[in-house]
mmCIF file of C-alpha atoms and ligand atoms in Angstrom:
data_model
loop_
_atom_site.group_PDB
_atom_site.id
_atom_site.type_symbol
_atom_site.label_atom_id
_atom_site.label_comp_id
_atom_site.label_asym_id
_atom_site.label_seq_id
_atom_site.Cartn_x
_atom_site.Cartn_y
_atom_site.Cartn_z
ATOM 1 C CA MET A 25 97.656 97.363 77.062
ATOM 2 C CA PRO A 26 96.290 98.675 74.334
ATOM 3 C CA SER A 27 94.862 96.089 71.730
ATOM 4 C CA PRO A 28 96.277 97.228 67.289
ATOM 5 C CA THR A 29 94.282 95.182 67.334
ATOM 6 C CA THR A 30 91.064 96.125 66.236
ATOM 7 C CA PRO A 31 91.312 97.953 63.397
ATOM 8 C CA TYR A 32 88.837 101.559 62.120
ATOM 9 C CA PRO A 33 86.172 101.246 61.973
ATOM 10 C CA ALA A 34 85.346 99.008 64.666
ATOM 11 C CA SER A 35 87.285 100.473 66.708
ATOM 12 C CA ARG A 36 86.503 104.882 67.178
ATOM 13 C CA THR A 37 88.866 105.735 69.948
ATOM 14 C CA ARG A 38 86.760 108.314 69.827
ATOM 15 C CA ARG A 39 83.679 106.562 71.724
ATOM 16 C CA LEU A 40 84.546 107.127 74.646
ATOM 17 C CA ARG A 41 84.900 110.010 75.058
ATOM 18 C CA GLN A 42 82.011 111.643 73.317
ATOM 19 C CA THR A 43 79.775 113.060 77.008
ATOM 20 C CA PRO A 44 80.513 113.488 79.981
ATOM 21 C CA ALA A 45 79.087 110.616 81.255
ATOM 22 C CA ILE A 46 80.569 108.105 79.294
ATOM 23 C CA ARG A 47 84.893 109.925 79.185
ATOM 24 C CA ALA A 48 83.599 109.861 83.795
ATOM 25 C CA LEU A 49 83.039 106.191 83.230
ATOM 26 C CA VAL A 50 86.077 105.600 81.857
ATOM 27 C CA ARG A 51 88.529 107.821 83.921
ATOM 28 C CA GLU A 52 91.134 106.345 84.678
ATOM 29 C CA ASN A 53 92.858 108.229 88.049
ATOM 30 C CA THR A 54 91.604 110.679 89.978
ATOM 31 C CA LEU A 55 92.822 113.594 92.094
ATOM 32 C CA SER A 56 91.583 114.246 95.758
ATOM 33 C CA SER A 57 92.087 116.318 98.963
ATOM 34 C CA SER A 58 93.279 113.402 99.996
ATOM 35 C CA ASP A 59 96.426 113.340 98.309
ATOM 36 C CA LEU A 60 98.035 116.284 99.035
ATOM 37 C CA ILE A 61 100.217 117.154 102.126
ATOM 38 C CA TRP A 62 100.215 120.922 101.687
ATOM 39 C CA PRO A 63 104.240 122.706 102.605
ATOM 40 C CA VAL A 64 103.671 125.618 104.828
ATOM 41 C CA PHE A 65 106.075 128.318 105.829
ATOM 42 C CA ILE A 66 106.748 129.469 109.261
ATOM 43 C CA GLN A 67 108.391 132.190 110.774
ATOM 44 C CA GLU A 68 108.594 134.425 113.872
ATOM 45 C CA GLY A 69 106.331 136.779 115.619
ATOM 46 C CA LYS A 70 102.222 137.585 115.685
ATOM 47 C CA ASP A 71 99.710 137.836 113.430
ATOM 48 C CA THR A 72 101.744 138.698 110.271
ATOM 49 C CA SER A 73 101.397 136.911 107.408
ATOM 50 C CA THR A 74 104.828 138.149 105.599
ATOM 51 C CA PRO A 75 104.243 137.375 100.666
ATOM 52 C CA ILE A 76 106.800 135.335 99.004
ATOM 53 C CA ALA A 77 107.316 138.006 95.778
ATOM 54 C CA SER A 78 108.814 134.753 93.450
ATOM 55 C CA MET A 79 106.134 132.582 94.800
ATOM 56 C CA PRO A 80 102.675 134.340 93.986
ATOM 57 C CA GLY A 81 99.629 133.490 96.254
ATOM 58 C CA VAL A 82 101.910 132.165 98.686
ATOM 59 C CA ALA A 83 103.115 134.014 101.745
ATOM 60 C CA ARG A 84 105.553 132.742 105.284
ATOM 61 C CA MET A 85 102.811 132.676 108.370
ATOM 62 C CA THR A 86 103.485 133.630 112.115
ATOM 63 C CA ILE A 87 102.079 130.432 114.053
ATOM 64 C CA ASP A 88 99.028 131.896 115.001
ATOM 65 C CA HIS A 89 98.555 132.221 111.063
ATOM 66 C CA MET A 90 99.840 129.075 110.024
ATOM 67 C CA LEU A 91 96.748 127.462 113.254
ATOM 68 C CA ILE A 92 94.425 129.423 110.638
ATOM 69 C CA ALA A 93 95.519 127.562 107.748
ATOM 70 C CA ALA A 94 95.942 124.488 108.831
ATOM 71 C CA ARG A 95 92.236 124.767 110.598
ATOM 72 C CA GLU A 96 90.894 125.625 107.060
ATOM 73 C CA ALA A 97 93.182 122.632 105.238
ATOM 74 C CA ALA A 98 92.156 119.988 107.873
ATOM 75 C CA GLU A 99 88.304 121.198 106.813
ATOM 76 C CA LEU A 100 89.568 120.776 103.189
ATOM 77 C CA GLY A 101 89.989 116.907 103.870
ATOM 78 C CA ILE A 102 93.442 118.091 103.563
ATOM 79 C CA PRO A 103 95.871 115.006 105.779
ATOM 80 C CA ALA A 104 98.877 116.615 106.777
ATOM 81 C CA ILE A 105 100.483 119.754 106.507
ATOM 82 C CA CYS A 106 104.924 120.218 106.529
ATOM 83 C CA LEU A 107 106.358 122.796 108.284
ATOM 84 C CA PHE A 108 109.288 124.936 106.705
ATOM 85 C CA PRO A 109 110.990 127.395 109.153
ATOM 86 C CA TYR A 110 112.414 130.521 108.267
ATOM 87 C CA ILE A 111 115.780 131.345 110.478
ATOM 88 C CA GLU A 112 116.132 134.519 111.483
ATOM 89 C CA GLN A 113 120.266 135.152 110.555
ATOM 90 C CA GLY A 114 121.475 135.954 114.230
ATOM 91 C CA LEU A 115 120.577 132.011 115.204
ATOM 92 C CA LYS A 116 122.693 130.186 112.410
ATOM 93 C CA THR A 117 125.297 129.036 113.505
ATOM 94 C CA GLU A 118 128.543 126.352 111.949
ATOM 95 C CA ASP A 119 127.066 123.695 114.589
ATOM 96 C CA CYS A 120 123.426 124.600 113.797
ATOM 97 C CA ALA A 121 122.704 123.881 117.461
ATOM 98 C CA ASP A 122 118.953 125.461 116.871
ATOM 99 C CA ALA A 123 117.949 122.734 114.538
ATOM 100 C CA TRP A 124 117.498 120.567 117.343
ATOM 101 C CA ASN A 125 116.171 122.966 120.404
ATOM 102 C CA PRO A 126 112.909 121.586 121.428
ATOM 103 C CA ASP A 127 112.089 125.085 122.222
ATOM 104 C CA ASN A 128 112.940 126.409 118.171
ATOM 105 C CA LEU A 129 109.976 127.563 115.576
ATOM 106 C CA SER A 130 109.519 124.046 113.984
ATOM 107 C CA ASN A 131 109.669 122.604 117.666
ATOM 108 C CA ARG A 132 107.362 124.881 119.223
ATOM 109 C CA ALA A 133 105.033 125.298 115.206
ATOM 110 C CA ILE A 134 104.189 121.348 115.790
ATOM 111 C CA ARG A 135 103.006 121.374 118.935
ATOM 112 C CA ALA A 136 100.420 124.342 118.265
ATOM 113 C CA LEU A 137 99.501 121.837 115.852
ATOM 114 C CA LYS A 138 99.261 118.615 117.730
ATOM 115 C CA ALA A 139 97.569 121.011 120.850
ATOM 116 C CA GLU A 140 94.978 122.960 117.689
ATOM 117 C CA VAL A 141 94.742 121.392 114.952
ATOM 118 C CA PRO A 142 95.644 117.460 116.401
ATOM 119 C CA GLU A 143 93.578 115.664 112.779
ATOM 120 C CA ILE A 144 96.029 117.057 111.114
ATOM 121 C CA ALA A 145 99.109 115.398 110.967
ATOM 122 C CA VAL A 146 102.395 117.279 110.752
ATOM 123 C CA MET A 147 105.276 116.614 108.215
ATOM 124 C CA THR A 148 108.309 117.813 108.798
ATOM 125 C CA ASP A 149 111.873 118.869 107.487
ATOM 126 C CA VAL A 150 115.021 116.951 108.830
ATOM 127 C CA ALA A 151 118.319 118.931 106.825
ATOM 128 C CA LEU A 152 120.737 121.477 108.421
ATOM 129 C CA ASP A 153 119.890 124.078 105.573
ATOM 130 C CA PRO A 154 117.866 126.959 107.997
ATOM 131 C CA TYR A 155 120.227 126.357 110.283
ATOM 132 C CA ASN A 156 123.354 126.448 108.712
ATOM 133 C CA ILE A 157 126.054 129.404 108.637
ATOM 134 C CA ASN A 158 126.647 128.492 104.861
ATOM 135 C CA GLY A 159 123.462 127.517 103.807
ATOM 136 C CA HIS A 160 124.327 123.365 103.624
ATOM 137 C CA ASP A 161 122.002 120.631 104.196
ATOM 138 C CA GLY A 162 124.929 118.798 106.064
ATOM 139 C CA TYR A 163 128.705 119.864 107.984
ATOM 140 C CA VAL A 164 130.962 122.058 106.104
ATOM 141 C CA MET A 165 134.805 121.171 106.496
ATOM 142 C CA ASP A 166 137.400 122.331 105.087
ATOM 143 C CA GLY A 167 134.609 122.917 101.865
ATOM 144 C CA GLU A 168 133.744 119.181 101.893
ATOM 145 C CA ILE A 169 130.118 117.887 103.157
ATOM 146 C CA VAL A 170 130.899 116.025 105.881
ATOM 147 C CA ASN A 171 128.317 112.592 105.783
ATOM 148 C CA ASP A 172 128.745 110.595 109.107
ATOM 149 C CA ALA A 173 128.895 113.929 111.227
ATOM 150 C CA THR A 174 126.130 115.517 109.602
ATOM 151 C CA VAL A 175 123.977 112.370 110.446
ATOM 152 C CA GLU A 176 124.726 111.914 114.094
ATOM 153 C CA ALA A 177 122.846 115.407 114.248
ATOM 154 C CA LEU A 178 120.472 115.172 112.252
ATOM 155 C CA VAL A 179 119.488 112.089 114.735
ATOM 156 C CA LYS A 180 119.216 114.797 116.798
ATOM 157 C CA MET A 181 116.992 116.656 114.771
ATOM 158 C CA ALA A 182 114.334 113.955 113.628
ATOM 159 C CA LEU A 183 113.845 112.834 117.573
ATOM 160 C CA ALA A 184 113.520 116.273 118.807
ATOM 161 C CA GLN A 185 110.918 117.051 116.115
ATOM 162 C CA ALA A 186 109.817 113.391 117.034
ATOM 163 C CA ASP A 187 109.188 114.471 120.545
ATOM 164 C CA ALA A 188 107.032 117.356 119.665
ATOM 165 C CA GLY A 189 104.916 115.529 117.972
ATOM 166 C CA ALA A 190 105.243 115.420 114.475
ATOM 167 C CA ASP A 191 103.583 112.107 112.344
ATOM 168 C CA ILE A 192 106.329 112.451 109.331
ATOM 169 C CA ILE A 193 109.546 112.421 109.616
ATOM 170 C CA GLY A 194 110.775 113.951 105.783
ATOM 171 C CA PRO A 195 114.709 114.195 105.961
ATOM 172 C CA SER A 196 116.021 115.954 102.871
ATOM 173 C CA ASP A 197 119.792 116.874 103.169
ATOM 174 C CA MET A 198 119.858 113.557 101.144
ATOM 175 C CA MET A 199 123.467 112.724 103.537
ATOM 176 C CA ASP A 200 123.970 108.755 102.806
ATOM 177 C CA GLY A 201 122.604 106.177 106.511
ATOM 178 C CA ARG A 202 120.550 108.831 107.321
ATOM 179 C CA ILE A 203 117.256 106.215 107.376
ATOM 180 C CA ALA A 204 118.955 104.290 109.477
ATOM 181 C CA ALA A 205 120.261 105.842 111.808
ATOM 182 C CA ILE A 206 117.379 108.150 112.326
ATOM 183 C CA ARG A 207 115.163 104.432 111.849
ATOM 184 C CA ASN A 208 117.709 103.293 114.730
ATOM 185 C CA GLY A 209 117.003 107.115 117.445
ATOM 186 C CA LEU A 210 113.212 106.230 116.821
ATOM 187 C CA GLU A 211 112.922 103.040 117.568
ATOM 188 C CA ALA A 212 115.015 103.607 120.850
ATOM 189 C CA ALA A 213 113.510 106.803 122.073
ATOM 190 C CA GLY A 214 109.801 104.772 122.273
ATOM 191 C CA HIS A 215 108.579 106.688 118.868
ATOM 192 C CA GLN A 216 108.215 103.246 116.687
ATOM 193 C CA ASN A 217 105.348 104.200 115.211
ATOM 194 C CA THR A 218 106.942 108.063 113.980
ATOM 195 C CA THR A 219 107.036 107.186 110.376
ATOM 196 C CA ILE A 220 109.460 108.495 107.921
ATOM 197 C CA MET A 221 109.159 109.779 104.497
ATOM 198 C CA SER A 222 112.385 109.689 103.062
ATOM 199 C CA TYR A 223 113.166 113.061 100.465
ATOM 200 C CA ALA A 224 114.729 109.281 98.292
ATOM 201 C CA ALA A 225 115.271 110.923 95.191
ATOM 202 C CA LYS A 226 115.913 114.794 95.641
ATOM 203 C CA PHE A 227 117.450 116.290 92.633
ATOM 204 C CA ALA A 228 120.138 119.038 92.261
ATOM 205 C CA SER A 229 117.636 120.970 91.375
ATOM 206 C CA ALA A 230 117.571 124.738 89.663
ATOM 207 C CA PHE A 231 114.162 124.293 91.024
ATOM 208 C CA TYR A 232 113.876 124.970 94.431
ATOM 209 C CA GLY A 233 115.546 128.742 93.909
ATOM 210 C CA PRO A 234 112.074 130.596 95.201
ATOM 211 C CA PHE A 235 111.993 128.022 98.403
ATOM 212 C CA ARG A 236 115.395 128.839 99.139
ATOM 213 C CA ASP A 237 113.916 133.118 98.738
ATOM 214 C CA ALA A 238 111.512 131.347 100.995
ATOM 215 C CA VAL A 239 113.572 129.702 104.098
ATOM 216 C CA GLY A 240 116.531 132.452 103.552
ATOM 217 C CA ALA A 241 118.955 130.667 102.529
ATOM 218 C CA SER A 242 119.747 131.804 99.777
ATOM 219 C CA GLY A 243 122.352 134.350 100.548
ATOM 220 C CA ALA A 244 123.873 131.870 102.945
ATOM 221 C CA LEU A 245 124.269 128.974 100.516
ATOM 222 C CA VAL A 246 127.933 128.979 99.269
ATOM 223 C CA GLY A 247 128.150 126.345 96.179
ATOM 224 C CA ASP A 248 125.946 123.943 95.295
ATOM 225 C CA LYS A 249 124.241 120.630 96.849
ATOM 226 C CA ASN A 250 126.195 118.394 93.694
ATOM 227 C CA THR A 251 128.275 116.554 96.334
ATOM 228 C CA TYR A 252 125.106 115.299 97.689
ATOM 229 C CA GLN A 253 122.224 115.659 95.085
ATOM 230 C CA ILE A 254 121.001 113.556 92.199
ATOM 231 C CA ASN A 255 123.151 114.295 88.892
ATOM 232 C CA PRO A 256 118.933 115.164 87.083
ATOM 233 C CA ALA A 257 120.792 113.017 84.477
ATOM 234 C CA ASN A 258 120.301 110.047 86.317
ATOM 235 C CA SER A 259 117.130 107.129 86.745
ATOM 236 C CA ASP A 260 119.309 103.687 87.981
ATOM 237 C CA GLU A 261 121.346 105.988 90.175
ATOM 238 C CA ALA A 262 117.794 107.627 92.016
ATOM 239 C CA LEU A 263 116.371 104.087 91.884
ATOM 240 C CA ARG A 264 119.281 102.602 94.018
ATOM 241 C CA ASN A 265 118.988 105.687 96.447
ATOM 242 C CA VAL A 266 114.951 105.078 97.121
ATOM 243 C CA ALA A 267 115.334 101.205 97.498
ATOM 244 C CA GLN A 268 118.369 101.600 99.994
ATOM 245 C CA ASP A 269 115.793 104.122 102.103
ATOM 246 C CA LEU A 270 113.867 101.726 101.640
ATOM 247 C CA ALA A 271 115.871 98.817 102.644
ATOM 248 C CA GLU A 272 116.747 101.760 105.596
ATOM 249 C CA GLY A 273 113.225 101.242 107.494
ATOM 250 C CA ALA A 274 111.271 104.311 105.299
ATOM 251 C CA ASP A 275 107.885 104.216 105.417
ATOM 252 C CA MET A 276 107.047 106.827 102.393
ATOM 253 C CA VAL A 277 109.571 107.769 99.889
ATOM 254 C CA MET A 278 109.846 110.893 97.899
ATOM 255 C CA VAL A 279 110.683 111.782 94.611
ATOM 256 C CA LYS A 280 112.129 116.245 94.473
ATOM 257 C CA PRO A 281 111.675 117.793 92.423
ATOM 258 C CA GLY A 282 107.722 116.399 90.351
ATOM 259 C CA MET A 283 106.997 117.532 87.457
ATOM 260 C CA PRO A 284 110.362 117.082 85.126
ATOM 261 C CA TYR A 285 110.335 113.768 86.997
ATOM 262 C CA LEU A 286 107.077 111.969 85.909
ATOM 263 C CA ASP A 287 109.308 109.301 85.033
ATOM 264 C CA ILE A 288 111.447 108.359 87.930
ATOM 265 C CA CYS A 289 107.810 108.393 90.236
ATOM 266 C CA ALA A 290 106.885 105.819 87.698
ATOM 267 C CA ARG A 291 109.837 103.759 87.716
ATOM 268 C CA VAL A 292 109.894 103.796 92.145
ATOM 269 C CA LYS A 293 106.472 102.461 91.740
ATOM 270 C CA THR A 294 106.423 100.067 89.066
ATOM 271 C CA GLU A 295 109.533 98.592 90.298
ATOM 272 C CA LEU A 296 109.642 99.025 93.870
ATOM 273 C CA GLY A 297 105.558 99.070 95.241
ATOM 274 C CA ALA A 298 105.988 101.506 98.076
ATOM 275 C CA PRO A 299 103.546 104.484 98.954
ATOM 276 C CA THR A 300 105.627 107.202 96.254
ATOM 277 C CA PHE A 301 104.468 110.794 96.605
ATOM 278 C CA ALA A 302 106.630 113.780 94.797
ATOM 279 C CA TYR A 303 107.079 116.901 95.571
ATOM 280 C CA GLN A 304 105.893 120.029 92.909
ATOM 281 C CA VAL A 305 108.254 122.018 94.514
ATOM 282 C CA SER A 306 108.545 126.174 94.376
ATOM 283 C CA GLY A 307 109.999 126.396 91.428
ATOM 284 C CA GLU A 308 107.508 124.311 89.259
ATOM 285 C CA TYR A 309 104.090 126.507 91.696
ATOM 286 C CA ALA A 310 106.235 129.634 90.015
ATOM 287 C CA MET A 311 106.210 128.137 86.737
ATOM 288 C CA ILE A 312 102.533 127.714 86.717
ATOM 289 C CA ALA A 313 101.715 130.535 89.107
ATOM 290 C CA GLY A 314 103.495 133.101 87.505
ATOM 291 C CA ALA A 315 102.180 132.031 84.277
ATOM 292 C CA ALA A 316 98.717 132.532 85.147
ATOM 293 C CA ALA A 317 99.260 135.775 87.231
ATOM 294 C CA ASN A 318 100.061 137.243 83.589
ATOM 295 C CA GLY A 319 96.920 135.575 81.346
ATOM 296 C CA TRP A 320 99.176 133.897 79.888
ATOM 297 C CA VAL A 321 97.481 130.228 81.212
ATOM 298 C CA ASP A 322 94.163 129.631 82.973
ATOM 299 C CA GLY A 323 95.876 128.672 86.307
ATOM 300 C CA ASP A 324 93.402 126.176 88.016
ATOM 301 C CA LYS A 325 92.465 124.160 85.078
ATOM 302 C CA VAL A 326 96.936 124.588 84.703
ATOM 303 C CA MET A 327 96.936 123.562 88.056
ATOM 304 C CA MET A 328 94.239 120.354 88.257
ATOM 305 C CA GLU A 329 96.107 119.329 84.946
ATOM 306 C CA SER A 330 99.406 119.176 86.962
ATOM 307 C CA LEU A 331 97.992 117.410 89.404
ATOM 308 C CA ILE A 332 96.592 114.170 88.120
ATOM 309 C CA ALA A 333 99.755 114.189 86.326
ATOM 310 C CA PHE A 334 101.549 112.817 89.230
ATOM 311 C CA LYS A 335 98.670 110.262 89.582
ATOM 312 C CA ARG A 336 98.971 109.188 86.462
ATOM 313 C CA ALA A 337 102.567 108.746 86.725
ATOM 314 C CA GLY A 338 102.434 106.675 89.742
ATOM 315 C CA CYS A 339 102.309 108.873 92.717
ATOM 316 C CA ASP A 340 100.875 108.653 95.716
ATOM 317 C CA GLY A 341 100.416 111.436 96.700
ATOM 318 C CA VAL A 342 102.237 115.317 96.106
ATOM 319 C CA LEU A 343 103.172 117.685 98.277
ATOM 320 C CA THR A 344 102.462 121.102 96.818
ATOM 321 C CA TYR A 345 101.785 124.317 97.300
ATOM 322 C CA PHE A 346 98.555 124.105 95.190
ATOM 323 C CA ALA A 347 97.123 122.571 97.899
ATOM 324 C CA PRO A 348 94.283 124.175 99.823
ATOM 325 C CA ALA A 349 93.279 125.735 96.324
ATOM 326 C CA ALA A 350 92.458 122.605 94.430
ATOM 327 C CA ALA A 351 91.152 121.334 97.248
ATOM 328 C CA ARG A 352 88.738 124.589 96.880
ATOM 329 C CA LEU A 353 88.019 123.591 93.950
ATOM 330 C CA LEU A 354 87.665 120.121 94.458
ATOM 331 C CA ALA A 355 85.094 121.018 97.079
ATOM 332 C CA GLY A 356 83.472 123.161 94.297
HETATM 333 C C1 LIG B 425 116.028 122.064 101.913
HETATM 334 C C2 LIG B 425 114.837 121.529 101.173
HETATM 335 C C3 LIG B 425 115.166 122.577 99.717
HETATM 336 C C4 LIG B 425 113.769 122.133 99.734
HETATM 337 C C5 LIG B 425 112.790 121.835 100.847
HETATM 338 N N1 LIG B 425 113.615 120.625 101.920
HETATM 339 C C6 LIG B 425 115.694 123.159 99.772
HETATM 340 C C7 LIG B 425 117.239 122.345 98.720
HETATM 341 O O1 LIG B 425 117.430 121.236 98.790
HETATM 342 O O2 LIG B 425 117.943 123.319 98.390
HETATM 343 C C8 LIG B 425 112.942 122.625 97.765
HETATM 344 C C9 LIG B 425 111.655 122.182 98.123
HETATM 345 C C10 LIG B 425 110.998 124.031 97.189
HETATM 346 O O3 LIG B 425 111.572 124.428 96.632
HETATM 347 O O4 LIG B 425 109.564 123.692 97.027
HETATM 348 N N2 LIG B 425 116.757 120.523 103.093
#
């Protein structure tokens, strides 16, 4: 801890800031491409990338385009890619059956990635919202988001992803008991080595707005997600959720959104000591990219400053739509 006992002028904090060399020596945290997980939106079709209006610089890609982007990401040293499918309106149902279809868009993309870019780890999203007629992460019965029936569906979904070759299962649904259920399901199916990164502290946030546009869920969503995602006013509750997911068998945990919740990241890392990740979500990306596109901030500098902040808070890595841009800058 900084010692307040050495008075000025014996202590001059600016001595350590005077040249790039001295600053490099006393640098406390670093960002490397190996800290980054790249969330990617995929869609049906061939040879198409569809720009997302609320996320300047981000496009939804058909699997062929995604494979080219994933190859570049792997060459930049990005260790993992996280897939989010855009599901056509006609496939959204009340029972969400496409979520565990072995040949759904997401599972075909996983297989293609494992065949074409085997060195990149593939992370998935486990939640019903892209497949759900009403846009919720869980089943809705009589206006209520029901927990246990949803968990059964999530296990089927996670198993289909593991069968397709997913390396990291990412439950983002916030139902109770889903980590234990998925972990047991994976063990029973012979997927002992499939890892789980749980969206353990996921807050009911307005920062997810552009994402819901990107996966076509905004139109569908009826009501809000306040009965399952955490109240942004709470931190002890978030810590209990993270501890619970670790006890149930999560290998890694995530805090989401990222920048407005760095206090949660720091508490999770210091109090629980688990591999901790933050998700710099779509709305955070949109604020930075939108301001940069207008010339209001220096986009590259704000991007790098936002990413080092996660490392300083104690995160082991960050899910960020900036991953390729940041990795390119880091590579010089
Ligand atoms: C859905 C899911 C969401 C995000 C990741 N998975 C949105 C939500 O909970 O409504 C948000 C990601 C982002 O905003 O970048 N289960």
